Short mmCIF file of C-alpha atoms in Angstrom, two decimals:
data_model
loop_
_atom_site.label_atom_id
_atom_site.label_comp_id
_atom_site.label_asym_id
_atom_site.label_seq_id
_atom_site.Cartn_x
_atom_site.Cartn_y
_atom_site.Cartn_z
CA ASP C 119 -214.25 15.86 -57.54
CA THR C 120 -214.18 12.99 -55.04
CA ALA C 121 -212.75 10.62 -57.64
CA TYR C 122 -210.16 13.21 -58.66
CA GLU C 123 -209.09 13.60 -54.93
CA ILE C 124 -208.80 9.75 -54.52
CA ALA C 125 -206.88 9.35 -57.76
CA THR C 126 -204.59 12.29 -56.84
CA ALA C 127 -203.96 10.81 -53.40
CA MET C 128 -203.11 7.46 -55.05
CA HIS C 129 -200.97 9.12 -57.75
CA ALA C 130 -203.04 7.11 -60.22
CA LYS C 131 -202.38 9.23 -63.29
CA GLU C 132 -204.43 7.01 -65.50
CA LEU C 133 -207.45 7.49 -63.29
CA ILE C 134 -206.78 11.28 -63.29
CA SER C 135 -206.59 11.09 -67.07
CA ASP C 136 -210.03 9.37 -67.10
CA ASN C 137 -211.30 12.08 -64.75
CA TYR C 138 -210.05 14.84 -67.14
CA GLU C 139 -211.68 13.09 -70.08
CA TYR C 140 -215.08 12.75 -68.16
CA ARG C 141 -214.85 16.48 -66.99
CA ALA C 142 -214.18 17.55 -70.58
CA LEU C 143 -217.25 15.60 -71.83
CA VAL C 144 -219.40 16.89 -68.97
CA TYR C 145 -218.41 20.58 -69.45
CA ALA C 146 -218.95 20.12 -73.28
CA ALA C 147 -222.47 18.77 -72.61
CA LEU C 148 -223.12 21.88 -70.34
CA ASN C 149 -221.89 24.05 -73.20
CA ASN C 150 -219.07 25.26 -70.98
CA TYR C 151 -216.49 24.88 -73.73
CA LYS C 152 -213.86 26.93 -71.91
CA GLU C 153 -213.70 24.37 -69.03
CA ALA C 154 -214.12 21.55 -71.46
CA TYR C 155 -211.15 22.87 -73.42
CA HIS C 156 -209.11 23.39 -70.22
CA TYR C 157 -209.64 19.77 -69.08
CA GLN C 158 -209.03 18.53 -72.59
CA ASN C 159 -205.65 20.19 -72.61
CA LEU C 160 -204.93 18.78 -69.21
CA LEU C 161 -205.96 15.39 -70.56
CA ILE C 162 -203.57 15.75 -73.55
CA ASP C 163 -200.62 16.90 -71.40
CA LEU C 164 -201.19 14.05 -68.96
CA LYS C 165 -201.50 11.50 -71.76
CA ASN C 166 -198.28 12.80 -73.27
CA GLU C 167 -196.66 12.57 -69.81
CA LEU C 168 -198.04 9.02 -69.49
CA GLN C 169 -196.80 8.09 -72.88
CA SER C 170 -193.32 9.52 -72.07
CA SER C 171 -193.45 7.68 -68.75
CA HIS C 172 -194.44 4.42 -70.65
CA LYS C 173 -191.60 4.98 -73.16
CA LEU C 174 -189.10 5.47 -70.33
CA ARG C 175 -190.48 2.43 -68.56
CA ASN C 176 -190.20 0.49 -71.85
CA ILE C 177 -186.63 1.70 -72.22
CA GLU C 178 -185.79 0.82 -68.71
CA GLN C 179 -187.45 -2.48 -69.14
CA GLU C 180 -185.41 -3.04 -72.39
CA ILE C 181 -182.26 -2.08 -70.63
CA SER C 182 -183.18 -4.32 -67.73
CA ASN C 183 -183.95 -7.11 -70.12
CA SER C 184 -180.75 -6.39 -72.06
CA ARG C 185 -178.81 -6.52 -68.72
CA TYR C 186 -180.66 -9.62 -67.77
CA ILE C 187 -179.88 -11.21 -71.17
CA LYS C 188 -176.17 -10.12 -70.84
CA GLN C 189 -176.02 -11.53 -67.31
CA LYS C 190 -177.71 -14.66 -68.41
CA ARG C 191 -175.38 -15.01 -71.32
CA LYS C 192 -172.39 -14.25 -69.03
CA ALA C 193 -173.67 -16.87 -66.54
CA GLU C 194 -174.11 -19.33 -69.47
CA ASN C 195 -170.65 -18.54 -70.63
CA GLU C 196 -169.22 -18.93 -67.17
CA ALA C 197 -171.15 -22.20 -66.80
CA GLN C 198 -169.86 -23.35 -70.19
CA THR C 199 -166.35 -22.32 -69.29
CA TYR C 200 -166.55 -24.07 -65.98
CA LYS C 201 -167.76 -27.22 -67.78
CA ILE C 202 -164.91 -26.90 -70.27
CA GLU C 203 -162.43 -26.40 -67.49
CA LEU C 204 -163.93 -29.25 -65.52
CA LEU C 205 -163.77 -31.48 -68.66
CA LYS C 206 -160.10 -30.49 -69.21
CA ARG C 207 -159.41 -31.25 -65.54
CA ASN C 208 -161.11 -34.56 -65.74
CA LEU C 209 -159.40 -35.36 -68.99
CA PHE C 210 -156.01 -34.40 -67.46
CA ILE C 211 -156.79 -36.55 -64.38
CA ILE C 212 -157.71 -39.49 -66.67
CA ILE C 213 -154.53 -39.14 -68.71
CA VAL C 214 -152.36 -38.82 -65.61
CA ALA C 215 -154.06 -41.81 -64.06
CA THR C 216 -153.67 -43.80 -67.27
CA LEU C 217 -150.01 -42.99 -67.41
CA LEU C 218 -149.49 -43.83 -63.75
CA ILE C 219 -151.37 -47.11 -64.24
CA THR C 220 -149.24 -47.82 -67.33
CA VAL C 221 -146.02 -47.08 -65.50
CA VAL C 222 -147.08 -49.22 -62.49
CA VAL C 223 -148.08 -52.11 -64.78
CA PHE C 224 -144.73 -51.69 -66.68
CA PHE C 225 -142.68 -51.80 -63.44
CA ILE C 226 -144.78 -54.72 -62.20
CA TRP C 227 -144.10 -56.53 -65.54
CA LEU C 228 -140.38 -55.76 -65.26
CA TRP C 229 -140.34 -56.97 -61.68
CA TYR C 230 -142.16 -60.14 -62.66
CA LYS C 231 -139.96 -60.72 -65.65
CA ARG C 232 -136.87 -60.20 -63.48
CA LYS C 233 -138.23 -62.50 -60.92
CA LYS C 234 -138.82 -65.23 -63.49
CA ASN C 235 -135.36 -64.62 -64.91
CA ILE C 236 -133.80 -64.98 -61.47
CA GLU C 237 -135.92 -68.17 -60.87
CA LEU C 238 -134.86 -69.50 -64.29
CA MET C 239 -131.20 -68.70 -63.63
CA THR C 240 -131.42 -70.31 -60.28
CA ALA C 241 -133.03 -73.38 -61.80
CA ARG C 242 -130.40 -73.47 -64.51
CA HIS C 243 -127.61 -73.08 -61.94
CA GLU C 244 -129.03 -75.91 -59.82
CA LEU C 245 -129.43 -78.01 -62.93
CA GLU C 246 -125.86 -77.18 -63.99
CA GLN C 247 -124.69 -78.10 -60.56
CA THR C 248 -126.64 -81.35 -60.58
CA GLU C 249 -125.29 -82.14 -64.03
CA TYR C 250 -121.79 -81.24 -62.94
CA LYS C 251 -122.14 -83.54 -59.89
CA LEU C 252 -123.59 -86.29 -62.08
CA ALA C 253 -120.66 -85.79 -64.53
CA GLU C 254 -118.19 -85.88 -61.70
CA MET C 255 -119.77 -89.06 -60.33
CA LYS C 256 -119.91 -90.57 -63.83
CA MET C 257 -116.33 -89.53 -64.42
CA LYS C 258 -115.26 -91.10 -61.12
CA GLN C 259 -117.25 -94.27 -62.08
CA GLN C 260 -115.63 -94.35 -65.48
CA GLU C 261 -112.20 -93.83 -63.80
CA ASN C 262 -112.84 -96.65 -61.44
CA GLU C 263 -114.03 -98.83 -64.34
CA LEU C 264 -111.04 -97.76 -66.37
CA ARG C 265 -108.81 -98.44 -63.46
CA THR C 266 -110.40 -101.86 -62.98
CA VAL C 267 -110.00 -102.62 -66.71
CA ASN C 268 -106.40 -101.44 -66.69
CA ASP C 269 -105.68 -103.52 -63.59
CA ALA C 270 -107.23 -106.49 -65.32
CA LEU C 271 -105.24 -105.79 -68.48
CA ASP C 272 -102.10 -105.48 -66.40
CA ASN C 273 -102.84 -108.69 -64.67
CA SER C 274 -103.50 -110.40 -67.89
CA ARG C 275 -100.39 -108.98 -69.44
CA GLN C 276 -98.36 -110.03 -66.46
CA GLU C 277 -99.85 -113.55 -66.59
CA ALA C 278 -99.21 -113.73 -70.33
CA SER C 279 -95.65 -112.34 -69.85
CA SER C 280 -95.22 -114.96 -67.13
CA PHE C 281 -96.50 -117.58 -69.36
CA ALA C 282 -94.25 -116.49 -72.17
CA VAL C 283 -91.25 -116.65 -69.85
CA PHE C 284 -92.45 -120.11 -68.81
CA LEU C 285 -92.69 -121.15 -72.46
CA HIS C 286 -89.26 -119.90 -73.05
CA SER C 287 -87.99 -121.95 -70.16
CA ARG C 288 -89.92 -124.95 -71.48
CA ASN C 289 -88.33 -124.52 -74.84
CA GLU C 290 -84.91 -124.31 -73.23
CA LEU C 291 -85.78 -127.49 -71.28
CA LEU C 292 -86.78 -129.31 -74.45
CA ASP C 293 -83.57 -128.19 -76.13
CA LYS C 294 -81.57 -129.52 -73.20
CA ILE C 295 -83.48 -132.82 -73.32
CA ARG C 296 -82.61 -133.00 -77.07
CA GLU C 297 -79.03 -132.38 -76.37
CA MET C 298 -79.08 -135.06 -73.59
CA ILE C 299 -80.61 -137.63 -76.02
CA LYS C 300 -77.88 -136.80 -78.49
CA LYS C 301 -75.29 -137.45 -75.84
CA GLY C 302 -76.98 -140.77 -75.04
CA TYR C 303 -76.22 -141.94 -78.63
CA ARG C 304 -72.54 -141.85 -77.76
CA MET C 305 -72.75 -143.70 -74.37
CA ASP C 306 -72.34 -147.43 -73.62
CA GLN C 307 -74.96 -149.68 -72.00
CA GLN C 308 -74.22 -148.93 -68.39
CA GLU C 309 -74.01 -145.21 -68.71
CA ILE C 310 -77.16 -144.96 -70.71
CA VAL C 311 -79.42 -146.17 -67.79
CA VAL C 312 -78.25 -143.32 -65.56
CA HIS C 313 -78.53 -140.93 -68.44
CA LEU C 314 -82.15 -142.07 -69.12
CA LYS C 315 -83.02 -141.46 -65.51
CA LYS C 316 -81.85 -137.88 -65.86
CA ILE C 317 -83.92 -137.54 -69.02
CA ASN C 318 -86.93 -138.95 -67.16
CA ALA C 319 -86.40 -136.25 -64.43
CA PHE C 320 -86.40 -133.57 -67.04
CA ILE C 321 -89.60 -134.98 -68.66
CA SER C 322 -91.35 -135.07 -65.24
CA GLN C 323 -90.40 -131.36 -64.78
CA TYR C 324 -91.94 -130.66 -68.19
CA GLN C 325 -95.13 -132.43 -67.32
CA SER C 326 -95.60 -130.42 -64.11
CA GLY C 327 -94.79 -127.27 -66.13
CA ASP C 328 -97.36 -128.32 -68.67
CA LYS C 329 -100.07 -128.58 -65.96
CA SER C 330 -99.18 -125.05 -64.83
CA ASN C 331 -99.26 -123.94 -68.26
CA SER C 332 -102.82 -125.33 -68.75
CA ALA C 333 -104.07 -123.69 -65.59
CA LEU C 334 -102.63 -120.42 -66.68
CA LEU C 335 -104.27 -120.62 -69.95
CA ILE C 336 -107.67 -121.32 -68.42
CA ASN C 337 -107.28 -118.41 -66.09
CA ILE C 338 -106.42 -116.05 -68.96
CA GLU C 339 -109.38 -117.39 -70.97
CA GLU C 340 -111.79 -116.84 -68.03
CA LYS C 341 -110.64 -113.27 -67.63
CA ASN C 342 -111.13 -112.49 -71.29
CA ASN C 343 -114.50 -114.23 -71.80
CA GLU C 344 -116.38 -110.94 -71.72
CA PHE C 345 -113.99 -109.45 -74.28
CA ILE C 346 -114.32 -112.48 -76.61
CA LYS C 347 -118.15 -112.24 -76.24
CA ARG C 348 -118.21 -108.61 -77.30
CA LEU C 349 -115.71 -109.26 -80.07
CA THR C 350 -117.81 -112.17 -81.40
CA GLU C 351 -120.99 -110.03 -81.30
CA ARG C 352 -119.25 -107.32 -83.37
CA HIS C 353 -117.35 -109.76 -85.63
CA PRO C 354 -119.09 -113.11 -85.77
CA ASP C 355 -116.92 -114.56 -88.63
CA LEU C 356 -113.65 -114.56 -86.70
CA THR C 357 -111.96 -117.95 -86.31
CA ASN C 358 -110.73 -119.27 -82.94
CA GLY C 359 -107.15 -118.62 -83.87
CA GLU C 360 -107.96 -114.93 -84.71
CA LYS C 361 -109.88 -114.57 -81.34
CA ASN C 362 -106.89 -116.00 -79.43
CA LEU C 363 -104.57 -113.61 -81.24
CA ALA C 364 -106.94 -110.72 -80.49
CA VAL C 365 -106.85 -111.62 -76.74
CA LEU C 366 -103.03 -111.61 -76.75
CA LEU C 367 -102.90 -108.31 -78.68
CA ARG C 368 -105.41 -106.74 -76.33
CA VAL C 369 -103.00 -107.14 -73.45
CA ASN C 370 -100.46 -105.34 -75.47
CA LEU C 371 -97.98 -108.29 -75.92
CA ALA C 372 -95.18 -107.76 -78.46
CA THR C 373 -94.86 -109.95 -81.53
CA LYS C 374 -91.89 -111.78 -80.09
CA GLU C 375 -93.79 -112.54 -76.91
CA ILE C 376 -96.86 -113.82 -78.83
CA ALA C 377 -94.55 -115.97 -80.91
CA MET C 378 -92.95 -117.37 -77.83
CA LEU C 379 -96.41 -118.04 -76.32
CA THR C 380 -97.76 -119.78 -79.34
CA GLY C 381 -94.48 -121.52 -80.32
CA THR C 382 -94.41 -119.87 -83.84
CA THR C 383 -92.15 -117.40 -85.56
CA PRO C 384 -92.59 -113.61 -85.46
CA LYS C 385 -93.14 -113.62 -89.25
CA THR C 386 -96.17 -115.94 -88.76
CA ILE C 387 -97.56 -113.66 -86.12
CA ASN C 388 -97.16 -110.60 -88.36
CA MET C 389 -99.02 -112.51 -91.18
CA ASN C 390 -101.83 -113.44 -88.63
CA ARG C 391 -101.94 -109.80 -87.52
CA TYR C 392 -102.54 -108.68 -91.17
CA ARG C 393 -105.21 -111.25 -91.59
CA LEU C 394 -106.93 -110.19 -88.37
CA ARG C 395 -106.92 -106.53 -89.44
CA LYS C 396 -108.56 -107.54 -92.72
CA SER C 397 -111.12 -109.55 -90.89
CA LEU C 398 -111.90 -106.58 -88.61
CA ASN C 399 -112.14 -104.23 -91.62
CA LEU C 400 -109.77 -101.74 -90.16
CA ALA C 401 -108.37 -98.87 -92.15
CA THR C 402 -104.64 -98.39 -92.63
CA GLU C 403 -104.46 -95.44 -90.12
CA GLU C 404 -106.31 -97.35 -87.42
CA ASP C 405 -104.27 -99.01 -84.69
CA LEU C 406 -105.16 -102.74 -84.12
CA THR C 407 -104.20 -102.80 -80.42
CA ASP C 408 -106.21 -99.58 -79.67
CA TYR C 409 -109.24 -100.92 -81.49
CA LEU C 410 -109.22 -104.16 -79.54
CA GLN C 411 -108.72 -102.38 -76.20
CA ASN C 412 -111.79 -100.20 -76.87
CA ILE C 413 -114.16 -103.12 -77.40
#
């Protein structure tokens, strides 16, 4: 009875069930089957109640486990979803960062390329300006040299023309002396002495003119030494006569003027010109004077 009271106070149904079972056994041993039957029925009812309670507890536990599993799965799904979203976000950030870096690198490359092109264009412009200045200086130098050469050629031509005029005067003087000698054949002894003195005066004038002629020829030869040197290097087989003719042609003297200078006929000068062209191996369309002036 004490055990029953303690178990009842504690609501320990399993202990109460044990108490019912012990009472049924005790009353059966005392041959009090009525009480034994009564407690046996109580034991059966209590066991059924306990079994029902166990079933309900199992169901609740299963429901609780099912809820736990669902919540766990939900949490796992949420965690998986979060991981996927985080991965997507990180992947998006990586793609955006890569695109930004690519764009920045591309613009840096364009800026660098533009800078190099500007530097190259500046260098080319400076080089062109330098070349232009050098070309101007070279052109000015060539113009000065050409002017110097033209002046020298003009001087040579003027001297040669003057020499031609002098030769023409000399020839006139010689013709006059010849006429005076012819007149002397018709004079008597007394007149011839005076006439010879006149002839002597004319000869003295010729001799002084001959000295001037020699000085002029030497001056012309000195001024054309460089030309003769270049002409000889290019055409070493030329004769002295061809070289002298080349000098006179170079100063652009006409055929009559050269004939007057050399004391020959224009026909002879033309023949010498032909021989000189052949010696220089000039084509028909090439101008002899231009060729000589460009040497």
